[in-house]
Amino acid sequence: MPAQAQEARAPAHAAAAAADESGLGDIVVTARRREESLQEVPVAISAISAAALEEKGVRSVEDLRQAVPGLNISGQRRDEAGFYLRGQGPGIFNVGQRNFSSVATYFAEVPIEVAGPGTFFDLSSVQVLKGPQGTLFGRNTTGGAVLFEPQRPTFDIEGYAKVSIGNYAAREVEAVLNIPMIADVLSIRLAGNVAERDGYTQSIITGQKLDARDYRAYRVSVLFTPFAGLENLTIVDGRDKDQDGTSAILRQYNPASPLAATFAPLMAQQNAIGIRKTLIPELIFERQRTVGVTNKTSWEISNDITLKNIVSFRRSRGNRGSDYDGTPVETFQIENAPIGRKWQYGQEQFTEEFQIQGKIPAAGLDYIVGYYHELSKPGFPQEIRQRVFGGVTVRNLDSHDQSDAVFAHAELAIADQLQLSGGFRYTWDKRRASISVFNAAGACTQVTCPFDARANFKAPTYDATLQYKVTDDALVYAAYRHGYKSGGVNLPSPVAALTKFNPEYVDEIEIGLKADWNIGIPLRTNISAFLDKYKDIQITSPAAIPGVGIISLVQNSAKATNKGVEFEGTIVPVEHLSISGFLSYLDAHSDVTVPGTAAVKGRQTAFQPKWKYGVSGRFDVPMDDAIGRLAVSADYSWQSRTNTNETNPTLITTYPSYGLLNARIELTDIAGKGVDFALFGSNLTQKTYILGGFPLGGALGYESSIYGEPRMYGASLKVRFGN
């Protein structure tokens, strides 16, 4: 579901889009492969426009959790965390191993690895789709999809330059230049983003400042429309990241562990120095280089038939040194690549998607049929060096993953106010992987090197939705969806029986209401309720394998039930003031207990808060346009505590609840000259909260955590020209 979202706002944003009569604005999405109002689409979608992204200060994946109901983020690296939706998450975290997430991430309609820094600039929109996906687009998923859509070239000379500074020596430059080369035929859009920031966690041993930010990203987009009906868009994007690594703060240790006596004084020392200091004894870092090329061609061969093709190639390379316990004890570390090797791990991905979009007006029918192909492999020999309890293991990994699918979707107007829609997909997945594990002397520590594993899977997915327009401003719908997520292989595996894990399946029922109300003041309410029944749900748990190291072990639990409610609303109580809010409730748990995993009957799924809510307000201060447009905005979001993967009853097994307050003051179009100035701040109450970490109390005897950003503040100056 490729996404474009445009938000029509109140007068303060009139330059971007005209506000509608209600003052609530309108968001246009292309979730069903054509432009529709968000209020007309019978799907639970949270869409954030380019204007709203800037207003809310969304610059990283961490920030999205504060703006979207039901969306949570956790992981083992700060700026490339995994998405969780409706009880489903990113799956395997093993370095150098292919991951099929339950929540797919897209950029320009193409599946990508988790979106990190260098994504959140010059975007048209971010859309979060909830529930099983795949009968309309790309990769099939059981939890949902997060879609990033970049701005397209226009046929106007326009652009901007923006400079931001802040505490922790933060500095960022963003620039866009749009150049029409041939009127209405050829246009080029150049965009770039450079950001640096000192770390806010420091090792008291090395002095290194961790949790820093240092990247450079670019995009070149070329739009070619040689004649009416034919459009070709090519996007080249890339990013280089070279920064100090992610911190790890020792949070607790297992008193029953053989290392308890070693960790006890370290725990006391960590408590004494606080969460912004760490005991990591070596220099750690993160380096990554990614590049992608995407071509989208659309040909409207008649009023009723359009052909569309999306082809892409993406390549990433990475190298990092990591310390997972945050102490001088050598329990689990990833070492730098040896001399002569620049990169440790990587991925090369090729995708091809062809669609036929059509309609039969006489029958009130719109349809789409398509084919999707994806091929992924490392592209070079990978070598991951681990130290576990002081012993060095070298892992050479290779993989070859292929996914092919045919899909179809149709929408039938049964009556003026009643529509039936549905889709079908059939997917074939082929997984092949190999691993060789050696010790420091070069001897194989497995039964055989390499060890190869193969697995093939195939399954149908389908959905059906009935929607009814109660009034022109109120839509109710009921949907049924059957989803599928590929199985895979655990490499290495502690026992042969666990080498392969099976696909998971979900049956979802969702009902929803989208409505604009006239109660004397404008009010919008969107609400959805869902029930998901999973079979063979995939559960990921850390496991220590002697002579091999630490892996994320995936196993199938028999059944799981996820259910919940999600609400978003906006009200305009008085002119110039808008207030928005969201609320989500999630009950996600396994229906059985699976020994040795995080699957405990009735226990909330890891990293999934039961409750989340947020409220935001914006006031456009009435003033003379000759001065500029002044606006003040603030938002607060809160989420309840979350479980971790650790089920050892002697340890803390939750992350605490927390709430974050952000604010922004902006003066735009100063003196009518296209100059914008803003002051902003995040986590203004200096709240301590945990983003993720390593709950390894059972595998290694300790748990370390990654803490969220402290109070951040800064200022930005933006100069715009053209349209």
XYZ file of C-alpha atoms in Angstrom:
723
model
C 0.000 0.000 0.000
C 2.052 2.920 -1.138
C 1.162 6.069 0.653
C 0.836 9.707 0.013
C -0.902 11.869 2.582
C -1.729 15.512 2.216
C -3.224 17.437 5.097
C -5.347 20.514 4.621
C -4.872 22.634 7.736
C -6.113 25.752 9.411
C -4.906 29.151 8.092
C -1.419 28.784 9.590
C -0.678 26.118 6.996
C -2.686 27.583 4.155
C 0.438 27.839 2.042
C 0.651 24.070 1.994
C -3.023 23.273 1.492
C -6.340 24.990 1.919
C -8.327 24.163 5.013
C -11.741 22.647 4.605
C -14.869 24.364 5.895
C -14.999 22.376 9.134
C -11.507 23.396 10.217
C -10.645 19.731 10.798
C -8.688 19.435 7.578
C -8.627 16.509 5.197
C -5.994 13.824 4.721
C -5.755 12.208 1.299
C -4.279 8.702 1.212
C -3.625 6.149 -1.515
C -4.015 3.067 0.659
C -6.188 1.403 -1.993
C -3.963 2.488 -4.911
C -5.952 5.633 -5.665
C -6.391 8.979 -3.952
C -9.127 8.909 -1.323
C -9.949 10.822 1.818
C -8.772 9.022 4.929
C -12.360 9.238 6.167
C -13.547 7.221 3.141
C -11.168 4.245 3.515
C -12.478 1.250 5.525
C -9.084 0.465 7.061
C -7.492 1.424 10.370
C -4.830 3.909 9.225
C -2.894 6.571 11.104
C -1.577 9.089 8.578
C 0.834 11.919 9.364
C 1.378 14.583 6.722
C 4.611 16.437 6.019
C 3.354 19.493 7.925
C 2.372 17.387 10.934
C 5.732 15.580 10.938
C 7.504 18.919 11.286
C 5.018 20.287 13.803
C 5.401 17.227 16.058
C 9.176 17.102 15.619
C 9.153 13.538 14.257
C 12.742 12.929 13.157
C 13.325 9.285 14.103
C 11.515 5.994 14.563
C 11.486 6.656 18.307
C 9.324 9.743 17.772
C 6.592 7.861 15.879
C 5.492 5.959 18.980
C 4.363 9.253 20.513
C 2.064 10.077 17.599
C 0.340 6.807 16.624
C -2.083 4.697 18.693
C -1.183 1.033 18.926
C 2.346 1.532 17.557
C 5.258 0.604 19.789
C 8.987 0.478 19.122
C 11.715 -1.532 20.775
C 15.029 -3.004 19.808
C 18.703 -3.485 20.480
C 20.043 -0.445 18.636
C 18.883 3.065 19.353
C 18.110 4.534 15.943
C 16.982 1.451 14.015
C 14.434 -0.078 16.339
C 11.708 -2.480 15.232
C 7.997 -1.709 14.934
C 5.277 -3.491 16.915
C 1.575 -3.389 15.968
C -1.367 -5.276 17.445
C 0.862 -7.605 19.410
C 3.207 -8.389 16.516
C 6.820 -7.306 16.163
C 10.042 -7.446 14.149
C 11.031 -11.049 14.848
C 14.679 -12.167 14.622
C 17.467 -9.809 15.701
C 20.454 -11.995 14.760
C 23.201 -9.971 13.088
C 23.797 -11.085 9.516
C 20.566 -13.073 9.283
C 17.550 -12.190 7.133
C 14.509 -11.041 9.072
C 10.885 -11.320 7.965
C 9.075 -8.868 10.212
C 5.401 -9.026 11.159
C 5.334 -5.267 10.513
C 6.877 -4.364 7.168
C 8.530 -1.024 6.470
C 8.199 0.601 3.035
C 9.962 3.501 1.346
C 8.495 4.743 -1.952
C 6.339 1.587 -2.165
C 9.312 -0.762 -1.734
C 9.963 -2.956 1.339
C 13.115 -1.917 3.185
C 14.927 -2.802 6.360
C 13.844 -0.862 9.444
C 13.844 2.868 8.687
C 16.569 4.654 10.577
C 18.147 8.130 10.601
C 18.192 9.835 7.248
C 14.639 8.775 6.409
C 12.648 11.604 7.995
C 13.360 14.448 5.577
C 11.444 15.756 2.558
C 8.641 13.274 3.149
C 5.141 13.559 1.768
C 3.725 11.390 4.538
C 4.066 8.527 6.949
C 1.195 6.056 7.140
C 0.706 3.265 9.642
C -1.608 0.481 8.437
C -2.818 -1.975 11.044
C -3.660 -5.627 10.643
C -2.672 -8.259 8.024
C -1.560 -6.788 4.680
C -0.627 -8.073 1.237
C -3.655 -8.406 -1.026
C -2.972 -4.951 -2.471
C 0.786 -4.587 -2.522
C 4.312 -5.816 -1.818
C 5.169 -8.150 1.025
C 2.569 -9.968 3.108
C 2.522 -9.250 6.862
C 0.429 -10.286 9.854
C 0.794 -7.182 12.038
C 0.730 -4.221 9.686
C 2.928 -1.881 7.675
C 4.665 1.469 8.150
C 4.912 3.427 4.918
C 7.287 6.297 4.152
C 6.534 8.270 1.002
C 9.039 10.895 -0.218
C 7.984 14.121 -1.879
C 7.691 13.881 -5.641
C 9.263 16.332 -8.085
C 6.958 19.128 -9.219
C 7.039 21.347 -12.292
C 7.859 24.477 -10.314
C 11.172 25.962 -9.273
C 11.097 25.600 -5.500
C 13.042 24.420 -2.513
C 14.309 25.305 0.916
C 17.311 25.213 3.212
C 16.943 24.493 6.906
C 19.481 24.678 9.714
C 18.840 23.331 13.216
C 20.952 23.468 16.376
C 20.350 22.131 19.870
C 21.819 20.876 23.097
C 24.388 18.068 23.118
C 26.007 19.986 20.255
C 23.220 18.961 17.878
C 23.486 20.406 14.395
C 21.514 19.489 11.306
C 21.219 20.790 7.764
C 18.440 19.888 5.352
C 18.066 21.211 1.819
C 15.781 20.638 -1.170
C 15.996 21.954 -4.708
C 13.291 21.208 -7.294
C 14.233 22.019 -10.903
C 11.818 21.617 -13.851
C 14.051 20.812 -16.811
C 11.330 20.635 -19.478
C 7.923 22.128 -18.698
C 5.388 19.412 -17.864
C 7.799 16.728 -19.133
C 10.948 16.444 -16.997
C 11.704 17.557 -13.455
C 14.439 16.765 -10.917
C 14.266 17.011 -7.137
C 17.446 17.002 -5.063
C 17.267 16.534 -1.295
C 19.879 16.069 1.386
C 20.147 15.778 5.143
C 23.243 15.915 7.362
C 23.007 15.547 11.136
C 25.454 15.297 14.014
C 24.932 15.218 17.764
C 27.128 14.299 20.710
C 26.173 11.295 22.774
C 24.402 11.712 26.122
C 25.679 8.508 27.743
C 29.359 8.332 28.663
C 31.627 5.451 29.548
C 33.447 6.260 32.780
C 36.214 3.886 31.640
C 36.982 5.097 28.084
C 35.361 8.532 28.174
C 33.492 7.771 24.935
C 30.129 9.527 24.517
C 27.644 6.939 23.319
C 24.183 7.299 21.753
C 25.462 9.926 19.328
C 24.121 10.759 15.880
C 26.248 11.211 12.772
C 24.888 10.545 9.281
C 24.587 11.935 5.772
C 21.620 11.097 3.531
C 20.538 12.098 0.034
C 17.816 11.590 -2.577
C 17.679 12.306 -6.276
C 14.208 11.998 -7.827
C 13.549 12.309 -11.556
C 9.999 12.617 -12.912
C 9.517 12.018 -16.644
C 6.121 12.395 -18.315
C 6.781 12.225 -22.099
C 3.082 12.231 -22.994
C -0.312 12.263 -21.331
C -0.985 9.082 -19.400
C 2.620 7.920 -19.051
C 4.662 8.706 -15.951
C 8.098 7.465 -14.947
C 9.583 8.257 -11.540
C 13.120 7.224 -10.569
C 14.417 7.684 -7.026
C 18.036 7.184 -5.984
C 18.582 7.383 -2.236
C 21.479 6.672 0.073
C 22.848 7.111 3.563
C 26.213 6.892 5.306
C 26.242 6.492 9.072
C 29.409 6.561 11.174
C 28.762 7.173 14.850
C 29.565 6.081 18.361
C 27.594 3.022 19.400
C 24.468 2.377 21.438
C 24.943 2.289 25.186
C 23.973 -0.584 27.458
C 23.105 0.086 31.109
C 23.177 -2.824 33.552
C 19.683 -2.950 35.064
C 19.624 -6.188 37.051
C 21.331 -9.543 37.442
C 20.116 -13.016 38.282
C 21.116 -13.879 41.865
C 21.001 -17.567 40.896
C 23.533 -17.043 38.092
C 27.104 -18.362 38.510
C 28.190 -14.768 37.793
C 26.065 -13.253 40.565
C 29.077 -12.499 42.776
C 30.763 -10.743 39.830
C 27.724 -8.678 38.880
C 26.761 -7.633 42.434
C 29.457 -4.927 42.882
C 29.023 -3.793 39.268
C 25.305 -3.393 39.854
C 26.012 -1.267 42.932
C 28.445 0.860 40.930
C 25.962 1.310 38.071
C 23.247 2.412 40.496
C 25.665 4.949 41.963
C 26.651 6.576 38.643
C 23.122 6.628 37.150
C 21.670 5.799 33.746
C 23.677 8.376 31.758
C 26.971 6.689 32.652
C 28.106 3.212 31.665
C 30.891 0.782 32.498
C 31.621 -0.299 28.914
C 35.400 -0.851 28.741
C 36.037 -0.578 24.987
C 35.267 1.842 22.170
C 32.114 0.827 20.304
C 30.621 2.207 17.114
C 28.076 1.761 14.331
C 28.898 2.179 10.643
C 26.488 1.590 7.798
C 26.150 2.443 4.140
C 22.917 1.979 2.196
C 21.917 2.837 -1.362
C 18.709 2.211 -3.251
C 17.316 2.715 -6.747
C 13.573 2.612 -7.351
C 11.742 3.037 -10.646
C 7.976 3.412 -10.848
C 6.281 3.508 -14.242
C 2.566 4.115 -14.680
C 0.795 4.013 -18.045
C -2.869 4.894 -18.340
C -3.657 3.065 -21.554
C -7.356 3.985 -21.362
C -9.800 5.634 -18.993
C -10.437 2.232 -17.442
C -7.049 0.466 -17.417
C -3.680 1.523 -15.988
C -0.484 -0.535 -15.989
C 2.032 0.040 -13.210
C 5.482 -1.419 -12.610
C 7.719 -0.946 -9.561
C 11.266 -2.281 -9.718
C 13.968 -1.664 -7.139
C 17.429 -2.630 -5.974
C 18.745 -1.881 -2.485
C 22.108 -2.642 -0.910
C 23.330 -2.174 2.648
C 26.655 -2.823 4.362
C 27.331 -2.651 8.079
C 30.065 -2.927 10.674
C 29.786 -2.418 14.390
C 31.335 -3.108 17.727
C 28.847 -3.686 20.545
C 28.896 -4.409 24.258
C 25.640 -5.859 25.510
C 26.127 -6.051 29.284
C 27.496 -2.549 29.848
C 30.238 -3.779 32.194
C 33.889 -4.879 32.006
C 32.720 -8.510 32.266
C 33.102 -10.251 28.909
C 29.698 -11.904 28.617
C 28.529 -10.949 25.130
C 30.173 -8.566 22.671
C 30.360 -8.141 18.908
C 33.840 -7.203 17.776
C 34.951 -4.912 14.989
C 35.656 -6.490 11.620
C 39.269 -7.708 11.435
C 41.958 -5.801 9.564
C 41.386 -6.072 5.837
C 37.588 -6.282 6.120
C 35.542 -3.069 5.952
C 32.117 -4.622 6.515
C 30.799 -7.460 8.658
C 27.250 -7.935 7.354
C 24.976 -6.731 4.584
C 21.986 -7.277 2.364
C 21.184 -6.937 -1.318
C 17.515 -6.904 -2.252
C 15.819 -6.913 -5.646
C 12.057 -6.471 -6.005
C 9.730 -6.441 -8.977
C 6.020 -5.672 -8.783
C 3.633 -5.452 -11.734
C 0.024 -4.319 -11.477
C -3.003 -3.938 -13.661
C -5.397 -1.383 -12.219
C -8.820 -1.172 -13.789
C -12.475 -0.372 -13.415
C -15.770 -1.369 -14.993
C -17.996 1.675 -14.451
C -21.175 -0.008 -15.636
C -20.781 -2.645 -12.910
C -19.521 -0.249 -10.240
C -16.317 -2.298 -10.004
C -12.707 -1.241 -9.346
C -9.971 -3.879 -9.347
C -6.251 -4.496 -9.214
C -4.289 -7.651 -10.050
C -0.569 -8.045 -9.680
C 2.593 -10.072 -9.246
C 5.333 -9.532 -6.666
C 8.876 -10.925 -6.595
C 11.553 -10.372 -3.964
C 15.085 -11.772 -3.797
C 17.444 -11.082 -0.914
C 21.009 -12.187 -0.173
C 24.050 -10.726 1.621
C 25.953 -9.997 -1.573
C 29.368 -10.692 -0.062
C 30.919 -13.122 2.481
C 29.706 -12.112 5.944
C 31.833 -12.574 9.045
C 30.524 -11.796 12.547
C 32.970 -12.039 15.451
C 31.482 -12.564 18.935
C 33.022 -12.802 22.375
C 30.985 -14.842 24.843
C 32.500 -15.186 28.340
C 35.877 -14.235 26.853
C 35.862 -16.884 24.139
C 35.938 -15.710 20.530
C 33.700 -17.257 17.899
C 33.710 -16.334 14.220
C 30.464 -16.843 12.330
C 30.380 -16.946 8.541
C 26.796 -16.633 7.339
C 25.128 -16.840 3.964
C 21.477 -16.779 2.937
C 19.206 -16.736 -0.082
C 15.583 -15.728 0.441
C 13.002 -15.535 -2.311
C 9.335 -14.614 -2.158
C 6.879 -14.672 -5.062
C 3.189 -13.859 -4.984
C 0.156 -13.153 -7.113
C -2.543 -10.919 -5.693
C -5.885 -9.364 -6.586
C -8.254 -6.871 -5.011
C -11.706 -5.641 -6.044
C -14.249 -3.085 -4.827
C -17.897 -3.435 -5.800
C -20.532 -0.746 -5.282
C -23.625 -2.710 -4.253
C -25.684 0.448 -3.720
C -25.053 4.175 -3.430
C -24.038 3.890 0.219
C -22.940 0.244 0.360
C -19.681 -1.264 -0.887
C -18.138 -4.729 -0.727
C -14.380 -5.133 -1.203
C -11.998 -8.030 -0.901
C -8.694 -9.490 -1.974
C -6.718 -12.697 -2.415
C -3.001 -13.456 -2.434
C -0.967 -16.609 -2.828
C 2.656 -16.531 -1.676
C 5.590 -18.905 -2.250
C 8.589 -18.421 0.072
C 11.952 -20.141 -0.307
C 14.479 -19.835 2.535
C 18.051 -21.091 2.342
C 20.823 -20.326 4.824
C 24.189 -21.609 5.973
C 26.512 -20.985 8.895
C 30.058 -21.888 9.849
C 31.261 -21.228 13.388
C 34.979 -21.267 14.220
C 37.000 -20.587 17.346
C 39.941 -18.194 17.559
C 42.276 -20.931 16.312
C 40.158 -21.483 13.191
C 38.689 -24.829 14.230
C 35.046 -25.557 13.448
C 32.936 -25.681 16.628
C 29.891 -27.208 14.927
C 29.308 -30.792 13.843
C 30.105 -29.639 10.316
C 31.120 -26.368 8.662
C 29.206 -25.098 6.869
C 25.824 -26.234 8.146
C 23.087 -25.699 5.542
C 19.349 -25.474 6.037
C 16.496 -25.043 3.559
C 12.784 -24.515 3.971
C 9.954 -23.775 1.539
C 6.553 -22.408 2.489
C 3.403 -21.418 0.637
C 0.002 -20.176 1.707
C -3.019 -18.117 0.656
C -4.104 -14.894 2.336
C -7.418 -13.131 1.805
C -9.755 -10.485 3.145
C -13.262 -9.087 2.771
C -14.738 -5.765 3.911
C -18.297 -4.458 3.962
C -18.694 -0.695 4.358
C -21.775 1.492 4.680
C -22.070 5.275 4.499
C -24.559 6.071 7.229
C -24.386 9.749 6.251
C -22.094 11.794 4.042
C -19.838 12.233 7.082
C -20.050 8.824 8.751
C -18.684 5.478 7.559
C -19.039 2.134 9.326
C -17.254 -1.020 8.213
C -16.618 -4.635 9.150
C -13.615 -6.568 7.856
C -12.289 -10.113 7.958
C -8.631 -10.809 7.100
C -6.598 -14.021 6.949
C -2.850 -13.400 7.143
C 0.324 -15.435 6.786
C 3.965 -14.905 7.774
C 6.733 -17.085 6.357
C 8.522 -19.655 8.455
C 12.299 -19.883 8.483
C 15.411 -21.435 9.981
C 17.359 -20.953 13.209
C 21.081 -20.870 12.514
C 22.677 -22.160 14.534
C 20.144 -24.193 16.519
C 20.655 -25.792 19.950
C 18.934 -28.984 18.748
C 18.130 -30.315 15.293
C 14.395 -30.235 15.959
C 14.501 -26.434 16.282
C 16.433 -25.745 13.071
C 13.201 -25.037 11.201
C 10.243 -23.025 12.469
C 6.840 -22.985 10.780
C 4.778 -20.129 9.334
C 2.278 -18.331 11.516
C -1.311 -17.607 10.527
C -3.838 -15.087 11.780
C -7.569 -14.568 11.370
C -8.616 -11.002 12.146
C -12.037 -9.423 12.574
C -12.161 -5.623 12.663
C -15.070 -3.196 12.951
C -14.722 0.544 12.663
C -16.422 3.924 12.549
C -15.038 7.050 10.892
C -17.165 10.152 11.402
C -17.195 13.951 11.354
C -19.783 15.416 13.718
C -21.477 18.802 13.869
C -22.129 19.457 17.562
C -21.885 23.197 17.289
C -18.133 22.836 16.905
C -16.230 20.555 14.506
C -15.451 17.077 15.876
C -13.858 14.054 14.206
C -13.771 10.567 15.731
C -12.208 7.439 14.219
C -12.444 4.207 16.177
C -11.681 0.569 15.398
C -11.898 -2.649 17.390
C -10.181 -5.888 16.417
C -9.839 -9.533 17.412
C -6.863 -11.547 16.128
C -6.608 -15.326 16.533
C -3.117 -16.670 15.783
C -2.042 -20.214 14.996
C 1.612 -21.278 15.311
C 2.593 -17.752 16.310
C 6.370 -17.245 16.191
C 7.998 -16.504 19.569
C 11.556 -15.131 19.762
C 13.743 -15.765 22.819
C 17.482 -15.304 23.448
C 19.492 -18.519 23.727
C 23.144 -19.230 24.576
C 24.747 -22.069 22.591
C 28.131 -23.360 23.836
C 30.904 -22.810 21.312
C 28.616 -20.715 19.117
C 27.350 -17.659 21.025
C 24.021 -15.902 21.587
C 21.185 -16.132 19.090
C 17.534 -15.131 18.850
C 15.785 -18.481 18.816
C 12.402 -18.612 17.072
C 9.829 -21.217 18.082
C 6.154 -21.716 17.326
C 3.575 -21.354 20.049
C 0.311 -23.183 19.430
C -2.189 -20.321 19.679
C -2.413 -16.685 20.662
C -5.181 -14.107 20.976
C -4.726 -10.372 20.419
C -7.627 -7.959 20.784
C -7.978 -4.259 21.307
C -9.455 -0.855 20.519
C -7.848 2.160 18.825
C -9.248 5.708 18.811
C -8.192 8.974 17.189
C -10.056 12.255 17.459
C -9.803 15.964 16.678
C -11.886 18.878 17.898
C -11.821 22.600 17.102
C -13.423 24.198 20.190
C -12.723 27.776 19.100
C -11.264 29.432 16.037
C -7.483 29.067 15.748
C -7.339 26.221 18.291
C -7.293 22.509 17.450
C -6.963 19.643 19.925
C -6.238 16.050 18.921
C -5.883 12.872 20.877
C -5.572 9.122 20.636
C -6.145 6.116 22.860
C -5.341 2.450 22.340
C -5.904 -0.698 24.369
C -4.244 -4.009 23.547
C -4.669 -7.399 25.163
C -2.127 -9.671 23.448
C -1.213 -13.016 24.964
C -0.373 -16.619 24.233
C -3.185 -19.107 24.807
C -0.672 -21.714 25.984
C 2.613 -21.801 27.913
C 5.637 -22.883 25.876
C 8.570 -23.901 28.119
C 11.840 -22.155 27.383
C 10.256 -19.205 25.551
C 8.516 -15.950 26.436
C 5.148 -17.578 25.651
C 3.315 -17.702 28.968
C -0.428 -18.315 28.930
C -2.354 -15.120 29.582
C 0.774 -12.951 29.900
C 0.943 -9.763 27.804
C 3.233 -10.134 24.778
C 6.686 -8.582 25.200
C 7.208 -4.886 24.391
C 3.474 -4.303 23.925
C 1.854 -1.845 26.393
C -1.769 -2.510 27.214
C -2.617 1.193 27.265
C -1.391 4.172 25.275
C -2.813 7.653 24.981
C -1.749 11.022 23.689
C -3.115 14.553 23.450
C -1.828 17.463 21.394
C -2.917 21.026 20.882
C -2.087 23.817 18.474
C -3.021 27.484 18.730
C -2.530 29.784 15.751
C -2.097 33.229 17.298
C -4.137 35.876 15.427
C -1.756 38.501 14.080
C -1.024 40.573 11.010
C 0.211 38.427 8.124
C 2.729 41.151 7.351
C 4.569 40.051 10.491
C 4.171 36.316 9.989
C 2.117 33.466 11.376
C 2.747 32.514 14.990
C 1.723 29.130 16.376
C 2.235 27.375 19.698
C 1.865 23.596 19.963
C 2.439 20.909 22.559
C 1.844 17.182 22.840
C 1.910 14.645 25.652
C 1.905 10.873 25.253
C 1.845 8.073 27.819
C 2.117 4.312 27.694
C 1.699 1.656 30.348
C 4.402 -0.741 31.438
C 5.569 -3.463 29.059
C 6.851 -6.987 29.580
C 10.253 -8.135 28.376
C 11.142 -11.544 26.943
C 12.544 -12.646 30.288
C 10.234 -14.915 32.333
C 12.586 -15.752 35.224
C 10.433 -15.014 38.322
C 13.453 -13.855 40.331
C 13.970 -10.868 38.013
C 12.059 -7.721 37.137
C 10.195 -8.661 33.959
C 8.743 -5.290 32.948
C 9.745 -1.860 31.720
C 7.979 0.930 33.672
C 5.249 3.139 32.250
C 6.169 6.668 31.183
C 4.861 9.883 29.665
C 6.660 12.416 27.464
C 5.930 16.127 26.963
C 7.071 18.017 23.854
C 6.452 21.616 22.749
C 7.122 23.930 19.820
C 6.816 27.655 19.046
C 7.087 28.702 15.421
C 6.887 31.913 13.434
C 6.400 31.114 9.761
C 6.550 33.215 6.610
C 8.187 36.060 8.494
C 7.351 39.401 6.809
C 6.051 37.390 3.858
C 9.591 36.410 2.884
C 9.316 32.618 3.158
C 11.407 32.459 6.314
C 10.398 30.208 9.227
C 11.858 30.195 12.733
C 11.062 27.661 15.457
C 12.003 26.801 19.028
C 11.351 23.215 20.115
C 11.859 20.821 22.970
C 11.231 17.153 23.699
C 10.958 15.208 26.955
C 10.655 18.551 28.722
C 10.006 16.929 32.101
C 13.261 14.939 31.840
C 11.454 11.606 32.141
C 13.514 8.427 32.476
C 12.229 5.640 30.248
C 13.455 2.452 28.563
C 13.385 1.906 24.793
C 14.592 -1.696 24.734
C 17.647 -3.730 25.566
C 18.864 -7.230 26.285
C 16.724 -9.264 28.724
C 19.245 -12.090 29.032
C 18.727 -13.120 32.653
C 18.160 -16.724 31.656
C 20.823 -16.922 28.929
C 23.646 -14.947 30.532
C 22.502 -13.970 34.009
C 21.837 -10.239 33.571
C 19.639 -7.657 31.853
C 20.856 -4.425 30.311
C 18.675 -1.621 28.992
C 18.705 1.164 26.422
C 17.282 4.357 27.896
C 15.435 7.007 25.920
C 16.669 10.500 25.196
C 16.918 13.065 28.004
C 15.493 16.574 27.590
C 16.342 17.856 24.123
C 15.837 21.403 22.872
C 16.905 23.577 19.995
C 16.052 26.074 17.287
C 15.660 25.924 13.527
C 15.719 28.445 10.697
C 14.187 27.576 7.355
C 14.302 29.630 4.157
C 11.815 28.668 1.433
C 11.555 29.839 -2.163
C 9.229 29.191 -5.067
C 5.886 27.488 -4.449
